Amino acid sequence: MQTEADSINPGVVAGQQKNGYIVDMVAPLADIHAWVYRLTHTATGARHIHISTSDPENTFGVAFKTVPEDSTGVAHILEHTVLCGSARFPVRDPFFSMIKRSLSTFMNAFTASDWTLYPFSTQNRKDFYNLMDVYLDAAFFPLMDDLSFKQEGHRLEVEGEGKSSHLVYKGVVYNEMKGAMSSPDQVMVRTLLRVLYPDTTYRYNSGGDPAVIPSLTHSQLKAFHARHYHPSNAYFYTYGNLPLSDHLDFIQDRVLSRFERIDPRTKVPRQPRWTSARTCSHTYPLDPCEDIAKKCQVSVGWLLSDIEDTFEMLVASVLEQILIGNAASPLRKALMDSGMGTALSDGTGFDGENRDTLFAVGLKDVTEKDAPAIEALVLDTLKTLAQTGIDPELVESAIHQIEFHRKEVTNTPYPYGIKILIAIVGSWLHGGDPGRILSLDADLERFRQCLGDGGFLESRIHRYFLDNPHRVRLTLVPDTQMAENERLRVEKELADQLSRLDTAAQDRIREDAAELKKRQESPEDINCLPTLTRTDIPETVTGLGILHKTVTPTLWSCDQPTSGIFYFSGVLGAGHISPDLLPLVPFFCYSASKVGSATHDYTQVARLIDRYTGGIGFMSTVHTRFDGKGACLPFVALSGKSLNRNVEPLFSILRELTTQVVFSDHARLRQLLLEYQTRLSSAVVHNGHRLAISLASRNFSPSARLQELWGGIHHLRAVKALSADTDDKSMARLADALRQIGSILFCRDNAKLALVGEAQALTHAAAQATGLFDALKSAGENGFSPPVLTVPETLPAEGWSTSTAVSFVAKAFPVVRLEHPDSPALAVIAKMLRSLYLHREIREKGGAYGGFALYNAEDGLFSFGSYRDPHIENTLKVYQGASDFICSGNYTESDVNEAILQVCSEMDKPDPPGTAARKAFFRQMIGLTDEMRLESRKKLLRLDKAAILAAAGRYFSPDTTQSAIAVISSQDQLEAANPSLRRLPGGRELDLRRI
């Protein structure tokens, strides 16, 4: 530690009575320069963990052990419903309302298999306590009325009149889980839990099985809350630079003083262990138009140690890295080299979230008859390792990866304080010691001692795998009739219910629907909620003042406190890549660090990367320049990071990849191509809203066109076409194309580099970076220029079909870019449309998981999108109505202020020093100066309702001729929606295509 005591919380020691708590433990966390405190509330038994650090991004979270006894989704629906109004804040949606009234850097809620978590982060002290106030009241004193339950969970509605009347299921969680259970990865993971834990809570679908969700009653929901959301079952967490004492006083005053200790009966027992291995099979829905050949997944899974045993958790994590962590890992390599599948199965890896931890591994895109061979291959590979021993280099690489990620402070995918909470919550809730998880020194020392005795990890392979009978072989089999059979089942279920309803019962359902609609459409006074104002918004922009010292015209250096980690960033211009090669650039980026070099084969390269770095990668990127005429700027970003002591080996690997990469191993290239295609295909349903927006936006500019070609559905289709023919001749042609791309990218005149880290590391890295420049070939062109790219003038109106039970609906149209005076107003309009209009119409009334309005200031595009949406036609009607809403002026100055807060919150999300400097480097590449950003912010803070109305009138109108539409859904839903779309104002049928 840099200091001998915690200056933020002086005098707090273990054994002390403080604010109604006993301080159980105080310990330093040297790697992240922090202190950890563990406390227990005397009266209620509530637990509290506090991480004291200089980080101004303060975090709060409260977690509850939630142990479902069925698959109704009660924990998930409760997570949604408690956020629909509380005793002190009786508004229908305080959670989304606070997003508008806050500068939070993160707000959300999560439901896991056996816990529910409510976290947020913010940099503003006033905001921190505002949000904590609302979160605590929501969790412990929710209204949970029947209408909120029906809106968020499930409800029946009667549609049609007379003989054509019929019942339908609606509800946000119901539709969310319909979408989730359309995805093979969700089916695989949840089925693994069900079969490996047949006697505990994990056998149930905590998110909710759509077939079971409608059986949950409102009274069951309230009973679940009363037992599970009690301080005796609560785990509070705080992180940051605010004093612990203030947090404890606030929680005591708002919550704990009003409760007495109970027994929540939420202890999860260990799963009774089997005496012999098992096999099972399960189906997942596949679109009838898909070819079912080789569409199975096979996974072999084991239960391992208790989550409380931090040492065994560490050992299992090391073994995971050794066995499957990279392309050279023996179990991963054996599976991939078998040729039976294209990628590791969903759910592969060590899962330390549950009371009994698990490990699973297998292959996807296999045949059902491959299952015994895959299981045998897994067991034979493990047996060989146990007999012949594990390469010590693999062990050191695994330990290095653990050491690196302990040191690195990142905010991806969550703020760092929330990442720590998620890392400890599973063990903490089951009686584990979070301090041992956060400070691994004792366990690492014991681990190294065990290694010194010889044969330790080999013995653990026997214990965990070979001699462990609690093993299952799970085969996931596609069923092209499953979705249709489920539709027919639901249709019959609803018809049977309707037949049992008399006229009075039907009228009550209609009355409930009308009452819910009235509530959703009624304006409400949300002034009971705390809020920030414009005076709380700083008048600076994030990153202002981060200056890069120019070492050479193409090399920048930035001195930042990065906790002993060095970051390298490079950009390689892609503008001179020919049109026929341009679509291959993303696959080039995927394969360049994985295919091998003239000096080392791909397994040796993988070992070097894991042994000496925290990762090296290439990424294709498209931007629109902010200087000149706004030209399209495509480039490949090259990144790497290492501990300071490994700067030299990092650059050695970078030189090898940029000067010696070869694609001559056609077997490896084929493997990577199929793996890449599988990865893209698996992401469609998860990223459906983004992909639909990309489809709709693609013909408005060269940048939007290239973004679709490099990361959208058209890219996936191009990769599918390549994957359809992988014979040696095809691979030779692909290898030659990739070689040509590398030859264009890797030259001195086409590279700009940035070094980020602490002063001593930068001095060493500058010489290494100069050596990297010198190693690049001198012949070549500067590719920081627009590509040769044809952009069609037609605007799409398309429906793209895939295997999904829900839809993703997008609409896009051109507006203006950041430099234009109206840009800040468009950013505010996007937030207003989402919070004041789309949230109500698409989520609350329509039942979709989410509705979005997005303003892209770089490309000058405005778009709408929906996520896990049960509707197509109605959502497009909502998008058309957005123009009327925003031009009507039916909102207040307060609404404008709240939207400005949202825009600033998004702009001001903090980054760790390394990430902040790298972002500044990329802004330099595209000509986006801090002065431009600051000027835009000043205009933003001067906006009022009149300015919003004026801008709305210029860009929003019922005229849809300049807009484009794209929908991703199932073939049946697209065909059913299409005839009615022509009846919309300016409407047109969708051109139907297959993904």
CSV table of N, CA, C and O in Angstrom, one decimal, residues 176 260 315 318 443 517 599 674 710 749 772 855 954 961:
chain,number,residue,atom,x,y,z
A,176,GLU,N,-39.4,-11.0,-22.7
A,176,GLU,CA,-37.9,-11.0,-22.6
A,176,GLU,C,-37.5,-12.5,-22.6
A,176,GLU,O,-36.5,-12.8,-23.3
A,260,GLU,N,-36.5,-6.0,12.3
A,260,GLU,CA,-35.9,-6.9,13.3
A,260,GLU,C,-35.4,-8.2,12.6
A,260,GLU,O,-35.8,-8.5,11.5
A,315,VAL,N,-7.6,-22.8,-7.8
A,315,VAL,CA,-7.0,-23.9,-8.6
A,315,VAL,C,-7.8,-24.2,-9.8
A,315,VAL,O,-7.3,-24.4,-10.9
A,318,VAL,N,-7.1,-21.6,-12.5
A,318,VAL,CA,-5.8,-21.9,-13.1
A,318,VAL,C,-6.0,-23.1,-14.1
A,318,VAL,O,-5.5,-23.0,-15.3
A,443,ASP,N,-3.7,-17.5,-0.9
A,443,ASP,CA,-4.0,-18.6,-1.7
A,443,ASP,C,-3.0,-18.9,-2.8
A,443,ASP,O,-2.6,-20.0,-3.2
A,517,LYS,N,-53.7,0.7,-19.4
A,517,LYS,CA,-53.4,1.7,-20.5
A,517,LYS,C,-53.6,3.1,-20.0
A,517,LYS,O,-52.7,4.0,-20.3
A,599,THR,N,8.0,-17.6,-37.7
A,599,THR,CA,8.9,-18.1,-36.7
A,599,THR,C,8.2,-19.1,-35.8
A,599,THR,O,8.8,-20.0,-35.3
A,674,LEU,N,-14.5,-21.1,-39.6
A,674,LEU,CA,-15.7,-21.7,-39.1
A,674,LEU,C,-16.0,-21.3,-37.7
A,674,LEU,O,-17.2,-21.0,-37.4
A,710,TRP,N,-18.6,-4.5,-42.4
A,710,TRP,CA,-17.6,-5.0,-41.4
A,710,TRP,C,-18.2,-5.5,-40.1
A,710,TRP,O,-17.5,-6.2,-39.4
A,749,ASP,N,4.7,4.0,-43.4
A,749,ASP,CA,3.9,5.2,-43.8
A,749,ASP,C,2.4,5.1,-43.4
A,749,ASP,O,1.7,6.0,-43.5
A,772,LEU,N,9.9,-1.2,-33.6
A,772,LEU,CA,8.7,-1.7,-34.4
A,772,LEU,C,8.5,-1.0,-35.7
A,772,LEU,O,8.3,-1.6,-36.7
A,855,TYR,N,-29.1,9.1,-31.4
A,855,TYR,CA,-28.6,10.2,-32.3
A,855,TYR,C,-27.1,9.9,-32.5
A,855,TYR,O,-26.3,9.9,-31.5
A,954,ARG,N,-37.5,21.0,-37.7
A,954,ARG,CA,-36.6,20.9,-38.9
A,954,ARG,C,-36.3,19.5,-39.3
A,954,ARG,O,-36.0,19.2,-40.4
A,961,THR,N,-40.3,9.4,-46.6
A,961,THR,CA,-39.5,9.0,-47.8
A,961,THR,C,-38.1,9.0,-47.6
A,961,THR,O,-37.3,8.3,-48.4
